[in-house]
Amino acid sequence: MFRKRRGHIDKMVALLLAALFIVGLVAGYLVSSVTAPPTTGEVVPKSEYDKLLRELEDLRRQIGAGAAPVEIVITAWTQGPERESIYRQANLEEAARRLTQMFKAVGVPATVRVEGEFSTASWTDYRKKLYLALEGGTGPCIFLTAHIDTATLADNGWIIPLDDYIKKYWNWTYYDVISGLWNSVTYKGRIWAIPQDTEARPVYYNKLLLKKLGWTDEMINDLPNKVLRGEFTLYDMLRVAKEAVDKGVVEPGYGIWHRPNAGPDWPIVYLAFGGELYDPGTGKLVADMKVWRKYFEWFYEASMARSKVISDKLTALDWNRDIHPTIVAGKVLFWMGGTWHKGQWVSSFGLSEEKFWEMFGFMLYPPGEKGGRPVTLSQPMAYFISKTCKYPEVAFLILTLATDSYLNSLHAVQSAHLAILYSQLSDPTYTKDKFLAATGYMVEYAKYQPLHPKWGEYQTTIFEVVKGIETGAFTPDTALATFRDLLRSRLGDAVIIRE
Amino acid sequence: MGLSREASKKILMLAMLLPAVAVIILFLAVPAALTLLISLTELDYRFQWIWCGLENYARLFSSPVLQLIVKATAIYVAGTLAFNTLMGLAIALISTHVHDALGTFVRAVWLLPRVLPSVIWALLMMWIFSPLEHGFLNSLIVRAGGSPVPWTFLYYWPFLFIVNGFIGSSLSGIIFSSAIKSIPQDYIIAAKLDGASGFTIVRRIILPMIKWHIAFFVAYNTLSLLASFEYIMLTLNGGPGFYSTEVMILHAYHLAFGQYMVAMDFGYAATIVTILLVVGLALSVIYWRVFRLRRLMIEPKLE
């Protein structure tokens, strides 16, 4: 009797659970069919990839016919995280193929192959993996990372300086590298890496919203020039954004948006107020408290507590779930972004090329004060060669062949990064891209982050304090005091605090 | 001759205990000792073992954010513990007082969050409680003509209690309901005959008879919450704002493994973990005394 009842209950439970499962499936299907984003095409078609593999196989077979061939494998790790930057890896592979062809032409029985992977993990995860591998001596021969890692990499003796090679192969391609970029990879008097790409971080403005505010086309198109002339300051930007909020053109908090997390962009406003981050004399980081006060006051003035221009929820949002879709939907007036965002919007967020030009304009970060110089920040990516690399010169040859106007333009156009070679500026692949042509001038106004092992902590601290201001935890005074305490506690004597 | 009966009995006992002792030493004592040792070094991304004495502790105690992370930890542990215990109790009481099939069904459904991969659970909860208009709750509110509520932004602690509690309370619910089910029916029938109300039965019979289970759950859950951070990390990640939900163990995680440019500060992170370890040990002793858990271990309190 009992047993029978138990079985009955089990059946009931199973039936109820199954029913719930089916209801869930149907609901999920309905929701997903309504909300599914349009799918985008693959970055590299598989057929192309297979074709290249077949070609490589052919080459190998031909060389194998003569003397015992040597296969040189160069390991290489590169990083996005955005998928659009896959040419960072593909160009190295292509360079290896070109080198192999040269060997073949002169009858050298050797093939060169690049092995490794293009990573789309977060920067934190990529760095962790890279550093641990380098420390353990199992790192790749060539790797790509941001130029700011140069200090850490060089101080630990994980990489080799490249000055001698660069001199040796100068006439091949290096004369063509835009000269300012060498500064971004020079540390303690030596060059440690080959620049791979660069970018600018402009402020995008929504033209349609400015029109709603009563701006004429002429005014809108002249805005970048007004910034260049130093006539439109950060406070003017704030005032326009406040007006848009007050008049209901954008929702409160949607006047100015910035990245939601720690990253290289945070010092830009400080630089726009004329701040300095590095003292070349002592090699120490610098915090000019008078400028930081202006910085925090600006963010406080923009916060929900005052002008309601920057949302207090902004730092709780997610890039792909909230930030990009909201900007592409045209709800934000000013977006402190990066040139590659345009690439992401067009390829992953359903923004058409025409719509982009109709909706967005872009300008440098306005100066903090009237008559000041506008500014932006570049964070070039660079290729490094590790100390454990068995064939450093072959690796360097691959970098040399990959530093090519055509190959680099393929990368630049697909990922909306800026040129690193003078010849790219007249390369048809590059110049047919209207956006790259229009943002190219920004590189002249670009500053770099300081090369210092403790810079990461400095930068993260800026973000934490801004987050506190925007969410109402700090006034400019308490923000400044907390910032000073945090810098002292985290950086010790690596930072010079100027009062 | 051989050993005396007493001695061989002892050796047998030791041999039987050995596997358990080995596991405890290998997987519990050794990592704890290692953490303590790491906290005395400058171990970072270079993995070099450089002794630095109590420098990390001095750094922690002078850190401007120490007060904030301690406060967040206290709120998080106390709030989630209360949610888990009370919600578990409610599930147990309700699901044992309805039709058996329905009761089992309710408990089975309550297990769903626990069997979901944590990343998916966190994503779902962030979507439901998103502070933006396209969040699930807000889209309902907006459609009904209301104005969106910034859930995770204003009510971040209740949000975290719910995200964690829906998982934690399935365990307490099962423990408590099995305890309630093992209460002999005679007591309840007798009470009903005497005219006791449902509330009186719960208060005077059920709660006293399952107090050991509650005590065990509270002690166990406090300790596991001290070391729990994955759902905070997957949802608010210490925000919104300046260290508002950055609990100690999450701060240790961030220092060791996961901030943009600040990571792999293993020595300093181990300092925080060591302090949590000491707090956990102290709390175990206090619970042992206050709940008199020794008596729970001696004889079964429920047949």
mmCIF file of N, CA and C in Angstrom, chain A residues 316-326 349, chain B residues 122-127 130-132 134 152 234-235:
data_model
loop_
_atom_site.group_PDB
_atom_site.id
_atom_site.type_symbol
_atom_site.label_atom_id
_atom_site.label_comp_id
_atom_site.label_asym_id
_atom_site.label_seq_id
_atom_site.Cartn_x
_atom_site.Cartn_y
_atom_site.Cartn_z
ATOM 1 N N ALA A 316 28.384 49.982 -12.953
ATOM 2 C CA ALA A 316 27.860 48.644 -12.649
ATOM 3 C C ALA A 316 27.443 47.937 -13.933
ATOM 4 N N LEU A 317 27.650 48.574 -15.069
ATOM 5 C CA LEU A 317 27.157 48.004 -16.327
ATOM 6 C C LEU A 317 28.219 47.132 -17.001
ATOM 7 N N ASP A 318 27.743 46.382 -17.984
ATOM 8 C CA ASP A 318 28.600 45.454 -18.714
ATOM 9 C C ASP A 318 28.790 45.972 -20.136
ATOM 10 N N TRP A 319 30.007 45.840 -20.642
ATOM 11 C CA TRP A 319 30.318 46.338 -21.994
ATOM 12 C C TRP A 319 29.307 45.859 -23.029
ATOM 13 N N ASN A 320 29.228 44.532 -23.165
ATOM 14 C CA ASN A 320 28.472 43.984 -24.290
ATOM 15 C C ASN A 320 26.979 43.919 -24.023
ATOM 16 N N ARG A 321 26.619 43.774 -22.759
ATOM 17 C CA ARG A 321 25.197 43.636 -22.448
ATOM 18 C C ARG A 321 24.524 45.006 -22.418
ATOM 19 N N ASP A 322 25.231 46.010 -21.858
ATOM 20 C CA ASP A 322 24.575 47.299 -21.639
ATOM 21 C C ASP A 322 25.189 48.442 -22.439
ATOM 22 N N ILE A 323 26.514 48.586 -22.361
ATOM 23 C CA ILE A 323 27.151 49.801 -22.859
ATOM 24 C C ILE A 323 27.000 49.951 -24.373
ATOM 25 N N HIS A 324 27.581 49.014 -25.124
ATOM 26 C CA HIS A 324 27.557 49.164 -26.583
ATOM 27 C C HIS A 324 26.130 49.226 -27.151
ATOM 28 N N PRO A 325 25.224 48.313 -26.722
ATOM 29 C CA PRO A 325 23.860 48.403 -27.277
ATOM 30 C C PRO A 325 23.197 49.752 -27.011
ATOM 31 N N THR A 326 23.430 50.343 -25.823
ATOM 32 C CA THR A 326 22.783 51.612 -25.496
ATOM 33 C C THR A 326 23.332 52.744 -26.359
ATOM 34 N N PHE A 349 27.516 44.779 -33.393
ATOM 35 C CA PHE A 349 26.361 45.361 -32.716
ATOM 36 C C PHE A 349 25.312 45.917 -33.681
ATOM 37 N N ALA B 122 24.083 33.432 -12.233
ATOM 38 C CA ALA B 122 24.429 34.841 -12.008
ATOM 39 C C ALA B 122 23.927 35.709 -13.162
ATOM 40 N N LEU B 123 24.110 35.214 -14.393
ATOM 41 C CA LEU B 123 23.640 35.970 -15.565
ATOM 42 C C LEU B 123 22.129 36.177 -15.509
ATOM 43 N N LEU B 124 21.428 35.082 -15.160
ATOM 44 C CA LEU B 124 19.970 35.151 -15.076
ATOM 45 C C LEU B 124 19.532 36.184 -14.052
ATOM 46 N N MET B 125 20.163 36.144 -12.883
ATOM 47 C CA MET B 125 19.764 37.054 -11.822
ATOM 48 C C MET B 125 20.086 38.497 -12.203
ATOM 49 N N MET B 126 21.235 38.695 -12.879
ATOM 50 C CA MET B 126 21.588 40.045 -13.308
ATOM 51 C C MET B 126 20.585 40.550 -14.342
ATOM 52 N N TRP B 127 20.092 39.635 -15.164
ATOM 53 C CA TRP B 127 19.129 40.041 -16.178
ATOM 54 C C TRP B 127 17.794 40.386 -15.512
ATOM 55 N N SER B 130 18.327 43.604 -13.487
ATOM 56 C CA SER B 130 19.137 44.656 -14.122
ATOM 57 C C SER B 130 18.585 46.035 -13.776
ATOM 58 N N PRO B 131 19.494 46.999 -13.476
ATOM 59 C CA PRO B 131 19.020 48.337 -13.132
ATOM 60 C C PRO B 131 18.506 49.091 -14.357
ATOM 61 N N LEU B 132 18.766 48.549 -15.552
ATOM 62 C CA LEU B 132 18.346 49.255 -16.757
ATOM 63 C C LEU B 132 16.924 48.840 -17.155
ATOM 64 N N HIS B 134 15.873 47.377 -19.798
ATOM 65 C CA HIS B 134 15.667 46.110 -20.483
ATOM 66 C C HIS B 134 15.798 44.905 -19.555
ATOM 67 N N THR B 152 19.752 46.415 -8.660
ATOM 68 C CA THR B 152 21.072 46.032 -8.132
ATOM 69 C C THR B 152 21.832 47.252 -7.648
ATOM 70 N N LEU B 234 30.519 37.285 -9.805
ATOM 71 C CA LEU B 234 29.838 37.121 -11.087
ATOM 72 C C LEU B 234 28.749 38.161 -11.299
ATOM 73 N N THR B 235 28.295 38.812 -10.225
ATOM 74 C CA THR B 235 27.223 39.788 -10.412
ATOM 75 C C THR B 235 27.744 41.218 -10.227
#
